[in-house]
Amino acid sequence: MIFDEIGQYLTQTARLAGYDETMNVTFSNMPKICDFQCNDCFSLAKKYGENPFEIAQNIVNSIKNKEDFVFEAVRPGFINIKMTDKKMSEIGNEYLKDERGGVPMHEHSQRVIMDYGGANVAKALHVGHLRSPIIGESLKRLYKFLGDKVIADAHLGDWGLQMGLTELQLYLDGYLDYYFKGDKKEPNITLEMLNEAYPKASARKNEDEYFKAQADEWTLKIQSKEEPYYTIYKKIREVSVKEIKKHYSELGAEFDLWYGESDAQEYIDKAIKIIEDKGLARVSDGALVVDVAVEGENVPIPKTRDDEVQRYKNPMPPAIIKKYNGGVLYATTDIATILMRNEMFNNPDRIEYIVDLRQKNHFVQVFRVCKMSGISPENQILLHIGNGTMNGKDGKPFKTRSGETIKLEDIIEMLVEKAGEKLKSNGVEYSRDLALKIGVGAMKFGDLINNVDKDYVFDLDKFMSFEGKTGPYLQYTAVRINSILAKTGMAKGEFFVSNEEEREIIRNILKVNSAYELCYRNKTLSPLCLAIYNLASAFSTFYNNYNVVNEKDEKLKQSYIALLMLVKNKLAQALNVLAIEIPQKM
Ligand code: ARG
């Protein structure tokens, strides 16, 4: 990156001037005065007992023939660095030709498995499942863009009690007579049946102990592949997965693997044996547990129903890997899944989970068991990237007016409707597909601009605004540039800097380029969202002040067009990483 280059140069120069220290360069806080700055003379002043301004002067005086930059020592001890117009122009042309637009690839590519999605089969997807595919998809695209080899796994929840509950309810409702009584025709299990059966059964299990016990039994029968339970399960899974795939595709989440918890079952015995052979397991109240506590740790107790957070000196509880009745748990499945992934994909460098922050303790337990037992090799990174919740305006997890959790399907329809209204009021003829792109884009940007671990408020009006830090504003900027380019044609000449607004655009392009690495390091998309917003507004300022289409000076006009193409490319590149589509029109 450009400031690394200047930093290295300054480090050498400082050495010539007698100061042995790495000099770092950052973007300037005062772009009117300079493009970059170096603040390291203050620490040098402490080290060498000299005045920081004099040090800055000494270093600047030692600079010889660095022609693309102008260096200036300023009080009380900064080095200001301005890039020449010539260098800015060169950068613009270089990025325009480079298909990566000047974003370097990592030298060492890592093999990564990403676990995001986590939808549960037979249950309707709800708002709690929204952030994981949004964040996961973008992080995946970012990693790939920077050179990692990534496999995305949807890791469906397809092996739990919800299966027994749903199947039992369908049976009680008379839909499964064909399988159990041999009469009627083979039923066509539909989504509507499932959407009705699960909530009904789920409510009943809390009041009816006998029903709950029966559902447990049905679950066990499915898990031991007993017929006809297992065949019916497979049908339920199929119908449900089809629906899940539809929703993920509307959200733009693409998976390489559609494995579920059920796929890890054949690795469970092996995983438990590895753990037992290491002497890590002990029996407690009939269950098999692994102690994972670390001395002196203080684990916060998860939020209670009343949303109070209790904290006290409290070690991590043991991981339960087998229930008293021999059943396996969520932790067991995740441990077995890590074993499966390591065997199938030859110990990837990283396995990352984008899952609700509230599952933190679960992942700590799972990861510790895998590390202690060697199921995960020492040098493998296991990482839980915990996301905060999407809240309503009351600051609590988003609910319907009547207090129920909102189905993902309903959220998507809300987005489509709102985007449709906007398009209509702008006089644009539109299809559902267009409204979907804009609605989902708005939602995603409203999510990704926040740090992953923070909660945020779902504010549809704000997200959908065509102005400000929003998805539609960025989409609109790209659409607008496309339509100008459709009029002018592509640039037939080189770009050269001719005004301050263009310098501001180039500076912002450099910032966008450096945002990728920041996002990679911090596992968040927020810096990229902010950087492209700033680029789009720098573009708007330029475009308001200069008449590109009617510029008489042909050379200047072509330079403007080249700049438009450059901005468009940078926006498109970033929106692609964010998995936000650019519509045809808006
Ligand atoms: N199905 C889970 C849930 O709804 C999420 C799965 C997350 N991934 C994982 N490997 N545990 O809570």
XYZ file of C-alpha atoms and ligand atoms in Angstrom:
598
model
C 0.000 0.000 0.000
C 1.079 3.501 -0.709
C 1.651 4.593 2.874
C 3.743 1.526 3.589
C 5.927 2.635 0.721
C 6.259 6.150 2.111
C 6.761 4.747 5.618
C 9.647 2.593 4.431
C 11.182 5.537 2.669
C 10.906 7.706 5.780
C 12.393 4.944 7.928
C 15.458 4.868 5.676
C 15.713 8.625 5.688
C 15.376 8.793 9.471
C 18.240 6.339 9.733
C 20.369 8.597 7.526
C 19.530 11.444 9.870
C 20.665 9.324 12.811
C 17.344 8.012 14.145
C 16.829 4.298 14.250
C 13.096 3.699 14.387
C 10.335 2.473 12.114
C 8.389 5.429 10.788
C 4.686 4.942 10.219
C 2.582 6.932 7.846
C -1.176 7.382 8.084
C -3.812 9.230 6.133
C -3.900 12.858 7.129
C -6.646 14.290 9.324
C -6.422 17.520 7.352
C -6.682 16.630 3.671
C -6.724 20.326 2.739
C -3.154 20.625 4.005
C -1.640 17.253 3.196
C -2.533 13.710 2.145
C -0.517 11.724 4.651
C 1.199 12.401 7.913
C 3.812 10.892 10.171
C 3.496 11.355 13.937
C 6.503 9.344 15.020
C 8.845 12.246 15.769
C 7.201 12.524 19.181
C 8.308 9.067 20.238
C 11.738 9.717 18.715
C 11.924 12.878 20.828
C 11.514 10.805 23.988
C 14.028 8.232 22.859
C 16.711 10.705 21.742
C 15.974 13.567 24.133
C 15.595 16.092 21.340
C 12.877 18.468 20.287
C 10.287 16.732 18.045
C 10.070 19.607 15.579
C 13.848 19.603 15.142
C 13.781 15.868 14.544
C 11.078 16.337 11.918
C 13.220 19.031 10.288
C 16.343 16.876 10.376
C 14.523 14.032 8.712
C 12.901 16.222 6.071
C 16.273 17.841 5.336
C 17.793 14.425 4.703
C 15.242 13.663 2.011
C 16.770 13.514 -1.412
C 14.988 13.144 -4.704
C 11.666 11.649 -3.623
C 9.896 13.298 -6.450
C 6.306 12.100 -6.083
C 5.853 13.567 -2.632
C 6.420 16.839 -0.862
C 7.502 16.546 2.765
C 7.199 19.303 5.314
C 8.149 19.460 8.978
C 5.512 21.315 10.978
C 5.225 22.318 14.619
C 5.046 20.798 17.123
C 6.634 17.806 15.391
C 4.690 16.335 12.510
C 5.866 15.463 9.049
C 3.195 16.373 6.522
C 3.270 14.626 3.197
C 1.560 15.776 0.057
C 1.314 13.672 -3.043
C 1.945 15.459 -6.305
C -0.810 15.761 -8.914
C 1.399 13.759 -11.224
C 1.589 10.841 -8.802
C -2.156 10.994 -8.137
C -2.808 10.885 -11.860
C -0.466 7.921 -12.246
C -2.227 6.056 -9.461
C -5.589 6.719 -11.069
C -4.476 5.346 -14.422
C -2.706 2.402 -12.874
C -5.771 1.349 -10.842
C -7.966 1.776 -13.861
C -5.899 -0.730 -15.804
C -5.433 -3.170 -12.946
C -8.314 -5.610 -12.620
C -7.888 -5.597 -8.824
C -7.951 -1.808 -8.794
C -4.720 -1.675 -6.808
C -5.774 -3.962 -3.950
C -2.914 -6.383 -3.256
C -3.501 -10.090 -2.639
C -2.089 -11.779 0.422
C 1.177 -13.543 -0.166
C 0.093 -16.589 1.806
C -3.293 -18.008 1.091
C -5.080 -19.785 3.934
C -7.603 -22.578 3.688
C -10.742 -21.606 5.549
C -14.060 -23.255 6.337
C -16.808 -20.838 7.207
C -19.875 -21.902 9.102
C -22.692 -19.411 8.702
C -26.375 -19.782 8.081
C -27.358 -22.303 10.716
C -31.029 -22.383 9.733
C -33.065 -25.047 11.476
C -34.947 -27.544 9.367
C -38.722 -27.692 9.973
C -38.723 -24.334 11.732
C -39.473 -21.197 9.767
C -36.406 -18.991 9.452
C -36.735 -15.974 11.661
C -35.004 -12.692 12.203
C -32.448 -14.291 14.529
C -31.074 -16.057 11.468
C -30.635 -12.932 9.419
C -27.261 -11.575 10.446
C -25.241 -14.758 10.116
C -25.746 -15.212 6.336
C -25.329 -11.476 5.704
C -22.068 -11.119 7.613
C -20.799 -14.578 6.700
C -21.284 -14.108 2.979
C -19.423 -10.775 2.980
C -16.554 -12.017 5.111
C -16.257 -15.005 2.812
C -16.074 -12.772 -0.244
C -13.526 -10.560 1.485
C -11.308 -13.521 2.389
C -11.497 -14.881 -1.138
C -10.792 -11.480 -2.634
C -7.623 -11.266 -0.578
C -6.542 -14.732 -1.615
C -7.854 -17.260 0.900
C -9.408 -20.501 -0.280
C -12.779 -20.651 1.399
C -15.468 -23.294 1.703
C -18.820 -22.084 3.013
C -21.005 -24.554 4.875
C -24.641 -23.808 5.735
C -24.542 -26.209 8.699
C -28.275 -26.722 8.907
C -29.846 -27.589 12.227
C -31.400 -30.848 11.099
C -30.937 -33.295 13.931
C -32.671 -31.926 16.991
C -35.892 -32.208 18.929
C -37.720 -30.021 16.410
C -37.678 -33.005 14.055
C -39.444 -35.294 16.520
C -41.881 -32.564 17.482
C -42.825 -31.774 13.903
C -43.196 -35.371 12.858
C -45.262 -36.299 15.898
C -47.561 -33.324 15.302
C -48.023 -34.254 11.649
C -48.907 -37.763 12.789
C -51.459 -36.517 15.321
C -52.978 -34.286 12.671
C -53.544 -37.361 10.540
C -51.151 -36.536 7.737
C -48.994 -39.620 8.173
C -51.619 -42.392 8.185
C -50.198 -43.775 4.970
C -46.939 -44.627 6.750
C -48.346 -45.858 10.039
C -51.717 -47.388 9.185
C -51.108 -48.309 5.622
C -54.220 -46.480 4.408
C -54.707 -43.409 2.202
C -52.306 -42.249 -0.446
C -48.719 -41.272 0.161
C -49.056 -37.718 1.485
C -47.434 -34.737 -0.071
C -45.727 -33.027 2.854
C -45.927 -29.311 2.264
C -44.340 -26.243 3.712
C -47.708 -25.068 5.007
C -48.014 -28.288 7.019
C -44.599 -27.727 8.553
C -45.192 -24.074 9.292
C -48.270 -25.057 11.196
C -46.983 -28.208 12.869
C -43.798 -26.939 14.479
C -45.164 -23.907 16.352
C -48.138 -25.956 17.520
C -45.920 -28.768 18.804
C -43.394 -26.407 20.286
C -46.071 -24.672 22.361
C -47.591 -27.963 23.430
C -44.325 -29.469 24.660
C -44.082 -26.778 27.323
C -47.442 -27.716 28.813
C -47.816 -31.377 28.074
C -45.129 -33.561 29.598
C -46.390 -36.738 28.025
C -46.294 -35.113 24.606
C -42.751 -33.887 25.219
C -41.622 -37.375 26.240
C -43.234 -38.801 23.136
C -41.489 -36.225 20.950
C -38.181 -37.159 22.591
C -38.852 -40.749 21.700
C -39.694 -39.879 18.102
C -36.536 -37.836 17.868
C -34.480 -40.775 19.076
C -36.207 -43.035 16.520
C -35.340 -40.632 13.720
C -31.776 -40.410 14.979
C -31.450 -44.189 15.032
C -32.832 -44.237 11.487
C -35.832 -46.360 12.433
C -38.511 -46.656 9.736
C -40.837 -45.104 8.781
C -39.649 -42.263 11.028
C -36.445 -41.767 9.108
C -38.055 -41.729 5.661
C -40.595 -39.164 6.825
C -37.783 -37.127 8.346
C -35.993 -37.066 5.019
C -39.134 -35.768 3.307
C -39.573 -33.040 5.913
C -35.939 -32.089 5.518
C -36.243 -31.891 1.759
C -39.275 -29.589 1.795
C -37.731 -27.383 4.421
C -34.283 -27.162 2.827
C -35.860 -26.088 -0.446
C -37.456 -23.152 1.355
C -34.259 -22.317 3.251
C -32.316 -22.285 -0.019
C -34.815 -19.886 -1.514
C -34.444 -17.436 1.362
C -30.666 -17.641 1.431
C -30.574 -17.010 -2.270
C -32.796 -13.939 -1.870
C -30.323 -12.711 0.706
C -27.467 -13.419 -1.697
C -25.853 -16.037 0.562
C -24.141 -18.772 -1.430
C -22.930 -21.993 0.138
C -20.572 -24.613 -1.208
C -21.843 -27.213 1.206
C -25.340 -27.798 2.449
C -24.342 -30.151 5.216
C -26.294 -30.327 8.398
C -25.821 -31.531 11.924
C -27.032 -34.925 10.699
C -23.956 -35.313 8.497
C -21.675 -35.230 11.517
C -23.404 -38.112 13.264
C -21.125 -40.776 11.853
C -18.149 -38.955 13.378
C -19.601 -38.820 16.869
C -18.426 -42.202 18.162
C -14.971 -41.581 16.811
C -14.815 -38.122 18.384
C -15.958 -39.449 21.756
C -13.381 -42.221 21.570
C -10.577 -39.737 20.902
C -11.721 -37.701 23.907
C -11.982 -40.777 26.135
C -8.631 -42.159 25.013
C -7.034 -38.900 26.063
C -8.549 -39.418 29.495
C -10.541 -36.208 29.231
C -14.044 -37.546 29.862
C -15.675 -38.317 33.196
C -19.135 -39.467 34.177
C -21.285 -36.992 36.078
C -24.870 -37.850 37.038
C -24.866 -40.487 34.331
C -23.757 -38.019 31.651
C -20.351 -37.910 29.993
C -18.636 -34.573 30.515
C -15.300 -32.891 29.785
C -13.877 -30.333 32.203
C -12.858 -27.283 30.248
C -12.568 -24.654 32.965
C -9.453 -22.511 33.080
C -8.229 -21.397 36.449
C -9.310 -17.942 37.552
C -11.729 -17.302 34.701
C -14.912 -15.425 35.242
C -17.612 -16.448 32.841
C -20.597 -14.164 32.597
C -23.833 -15.993 33.069
C -25.929 -15.584 29.932
C -28.774 -13.108 30.053
C -31.729 -14.350 32.037
C -35.254 -14.138 30.739
C -35.587 -10.735 32.380
C -32.556 -9.631 30.432
C -30.486 -9.047 33.534
C -26.840 -9.851 33.208
C -25.424 -11.597 36.221
C -21.702 -11.945 36.640
C -19.816 -13.662 39.364
C -16.632 -15.629 39.848
C -17.517 -18.578 37.816
C -15.483 -21.054 35.817
C -16.614 -22.361 32.428
C -18.999 -25.265 33.096
C -17.988 -28.710 31.813
C -18.984 -29.588 28.252
C -21.595 -32.345 28.207
C -20.886 -34.691 25.338
C -23.375 -37.461 26.098
C -26.687 -37.201 27.932
C -27.672 -39.588 30.752
C -29.846 -41.479 28.211
C -27.057 -41.784 25.658
C -28.391 -38.928 23.498
C -25.940 -36.440 22.064
C -26.057 -32.687 22.341
C -25.370 -29.553 20.359
C -21.767 -29.490 21.644
C -21.205 -33.115 20.640
C -22.419 -32.399 17.134
C -20.151 -29.376 16.784
C -17.142 -31.339 18.040
C -17.900 -34.158 15.604
C -18.329 -31.600 12.810
C -14.830 -30.261 13.447
C -13.492 -33.812 13.248
C -15.424 -34.317 10.002
C -14.129 -31.084 8.495
C -10.567 -31.882 9.441
C -10.767 -35.344 7.933
C -12.592 -34.278 4.774
C -10.608 -31.146 4.108
C -7.239 -32.072 5.526
C -7.047 -29.739 8.529
C -7.932 -26.302 7.158
C -5.953 -23.375 8.584
C -9.049 -21.772 10.047
C -12.609 -22.715 10.879
C -14.788 -19.695 11.541
C -18.330 -19.506 12.862
C -20.566 -16.530 12.366
C -23.150 -17.202 15.029
C -25.052 -15.134 17.586
C -22.845 -13.751 20.341
C -25.075 -15.398 22.909
C -23.651 -18.779 21.895
C -20.199 -17.703 23.030
C -19.878 -20.154 25.916
C -20.945 -23.019 23.714
C -18.135 -22.312 21.272
C -15.565 -21.811 24.016
C -16.468 -25.246 25.346
C -16.424 -26.892 21.926
C -13.103 -25.314 20.928
C -11.441 -26.231 24.206
C -12.522 -29.852 23.912
C -11.181 -29.979 20.347
C -7.843 -28.440 21.314
C -7.395 -30.583 24.450
C -8.180 -33.760 22.554
C -6.175 -32.910 19.451
C -9.290 -33.149 17.244
C -8.183 -29.698 16.178
C -4.428 -29.501 15.552
C -2.491 -26.935 17.554
C -1.893 -24.539 14.673
C -5.504 -24.498 13.492
C -7.487 -21.386 14.302
C -11.008 -21.990 15.595
C -12.874 -18.741 15.782
C -16.349 -17.731 16.813
C -17.254 -14.368 15.309
C -20.212 -13.559 17.518
C -22.811 -11.219 16.092
C -25.017 -8.892 18.083
C -28.769 -8.877 17.594
C -30.944 -6.851 15.307
C -33.208 -4.900 17.599
C -36.484 -3.069 17.258
C -36.759 0.611 18.091
C -37.402 -0.362 21.716
C -33.851 -1.705 21.888
C -35.003 -5.313 22.303
C -34.602 -8.103 19.721
C -36.901 -7.308 16.828
C -40.433 -8.673 17.294
C -43.833 -8.303 15.689
C -46.336 -5.971 17.307
C -47.942 -8.897 19.064
C -44.538 -9.888 20.483
C -43.716 -12.848 18.288
C -40.399 -13.258 16.528
C -40.646 -12.166 12.930
C -40.236 -14.676 10.164
C -37.455 -13.972 7.705
C -39.951 -14.284 4.913
C -41.962 -11.394 6.354
C -38.863 -9.224 6.726
C -37.961 -9.832 3.097
C -41.495 -8.879 2.037
C -41.304 -5.703 4.134
C -38.066 -4.772 2.358
C -39.516 -5.471 -1.066
C -42.609 -3.434 -0.298
C -40.717 -0.455 1.058
C -38.256 -0.446 -1.850
C -41.230 -0.679 -4.219
C -42.823 2.400 -2.645
C -39.574 4.313 -3.039
C -39.155 3.343 -6.658
C -42.750 4.250 -7.382
C -42.380 7.676 -5.793
C -39.277 8.220 -7.934
C -41.302 7.323 -10.995
C -39.357 4.153 -11.780
C -41.169 1.188 -13.234
C -40.080 -1.865 -11.334
C -40.291 -5.601 -10.924
C -40.197 -7.586 -7.676
C -36.656 -8.533 -8.535
C -35.542 -4.905 -8.684
C -37.297 -4.058 -5.425
C -35.703 -7.118 -3.838
C -32.200 -6.026 -4.856
C -32.715 -2.590 -3.378
C -34.556 -3.734 -0.278
C -32.056 -6.445 0.560
C -29.156 -4.127 -0.294
C -30.527 -1.582 2.147
C -30.886 -4.161 4.885
C -27.395 -5.528 4.342
C -25.649 -2.196 4.319
C -27.612 -1.164 7.428
C -26.238 -4.291 9.059
C -22.664 -4.370 7.768
C -21.837 -0.775 8.571
C -22.062 -1.724 12.259
C -19.392 -3.669 13.995
C -20.327 -7.333 13.966
C -20.552 -7.737 17.730
C -22.755 -4.687 18.272
C -26.541 -4.776 18.352
C -28.241 -2.393 15.981
C -31.723 -1.047 15.432
C -33.710 -2.157 12.425
C -34.880 1.161 11.043
C -36.409 0.547 7.665
C -36.934 4.221 6.784
C -33.345 5.058 7.578
C -31.925 2.017 5.767
C -33.995 2.723 2.693
C -33.133 6.404 2.328
C -31.470 7.351 -0.949
C -29.219 9.735 0.971
C -26.668 9.239 3.729
C -24.823 6.124 4.780
C -27.179 3.667 3.159
C -27.162 0.833 0.659
C -29.529 2.625 -1.740
C -27.289 5.719 -1.770
C -24.344 3.598 -2.902
C -26.405 1.628 -5.372
C -27.800 4.889 -6.681
C -24.322 6.387 -7.103
C -23.235 3.363 -9.141
C -26.425 3.429 -11.233
C -25.950 7.132 -11.858
C -22.363 6.711 -13.017
C -23.429 3.856 -15.266
C -26.054 5.998 -16.895
C -23.595 8.863 -17.452
C -21.133 6.419 -18.988
C -23.886 5.082 -21.208
C -24.187 8.611 -22.604
C -20.517 9.499 -22.862
C -19.057 6.134 -23.777
C -15.905 4.786 -22.163
C -12.861 7.025 -21.734
C -10.690 7.487 -24.780
C -7.894 9.236 -22.929
C -5.881 9.237 -19.744
C -6.899 10.556 -16.375
C -5.030 13.568 -14.999
C -5.736 15.459 -11.798
C -7.005 18.971 -12.464
C -8.752 20.036 -9.270
C -9.016 19.498 -5.521
C -12.254 17.473 -5.800
C -10.423 14.900 -7.890
C -7.606 14.749 -5.380
C -10.221 14.034 -2.728
C -11.573 11.183 -4.831
C -8.119 9.630 -5.265
C -7.453 9.953 -1.537
C -10.727 8.177 -0.857
C -9.878 5.441 -3.320
C -6.634 4.860 -1.427
C -8.687 4.677 1.752
C -11.078 2.157 0.247
C -8.110 0.030 -0.810
C -6.638 0.060 2.656
C -10.041 -0.683 4.254
C -9.975 -4.243 2.901
C -7.013 -5.171 5.045
C -8.501 -3.484 8.089
C -11.686 -5.492 7.614
C -9.717 -8.685 7.194
C -7.779 -8.140 10.364
C -10.734 -7.111 12.482
C -13.335 -9.471 10.991
C -15.796 -6.741 10.200
C -17.046 -4.986 7.088
C -17.675 -1.684 8.760
C -14.492 0.139 7.583
C -15.220 -0.808 3.977
C -18.819 0.435 4.247
C -17.642 3.774 5.599
C -14.856 4.102 3.047
C -17.126 3.548 0.054
C -19.686 5.922 1.485
C -16.951 8.590 1.695
C -15.858 7.804 -1.839
C -19.431 8.137 -3.098
C -19.846 11.493 -1.413
C -16.496 12.730 -2.751
C -17.771 11.727 -6.165
C -21.056 13.624 -5.654
C -19.169 16.783 -4.721
C -17.028 16.496 -7.830
C -20.002 15.793 -10.049
C -21.971 18.738 -8.688
C -19.090 21.100 -9.350
C -18.040 20.007 -12.843
C -20.065 19.413 -15.933
C -18.686 16.158 -17.245
C -21.069 15.566 -20.118
C -20.814 19.068 -21.578
C -17.127 19.740 -21.016
C -15.767 21.444 -24.141
C -12.102 20.614 -23.634
C -12.007 17.098 -25.033
C -8.880 16.024 -23.157
C -10.376 17.160 -19.881
C -13.673 15.486 -20.656
C -11.946 12.156 -21.310
C -10.055 12.525 -18.053
C -13.339 13.091 -16.191
C -14.817 10.019 -17.821
C -11.794 7.947 -16.850
C -12.274 9.101 -13.265
C -15.941 8.131 -13.359
C -14.979 4.680 -14.549
C -12.467 4.383 -11.767
C -15.011 5.360 -9.099
C -17.572 3.008 -10.592
C -15.068 0.122 -10.567
C -14.155 0.754 -6.953
C -17.813 0.906 -5.911
C -18.650 -2.229 -7.856
C -15.705 -4.087 -6.370
C -16.651 -3.147 -2.825
C -20.369 -3.800 -3.286
C -19.494 -7.198 -4.670
C -17.550 -8.007 -1.513
C -20.503 -6.785 0.537
C -22.743 -8.990 -1.630
C -24.914 -5.993 -2.497
C -26.087 -5.966 -6.085
C -26.081 -2.952 -8.338
C -29.521 -2.601 -9.942
C -30.058 -1.699 -13.604
C -32.006 1.400 -12.683
C -33.325 3.146 -9.610
N -28.793 -24.046 14.273
C -28.173 -23.227 15.263
C -29.191 -22.294 15.901
O -30.225 -22.021 15.326
C -27.045 -22.412 14.721
C -25.888 -23.210 14.187
C -24.612 -22.455 14.206
N -23.453 -23.237 13.790
C -22.843 -24.130 14.526
N -21.853 -24.823 14.011
N -23.189 -24.361 15.773
O -28.944 -21.812 16.974
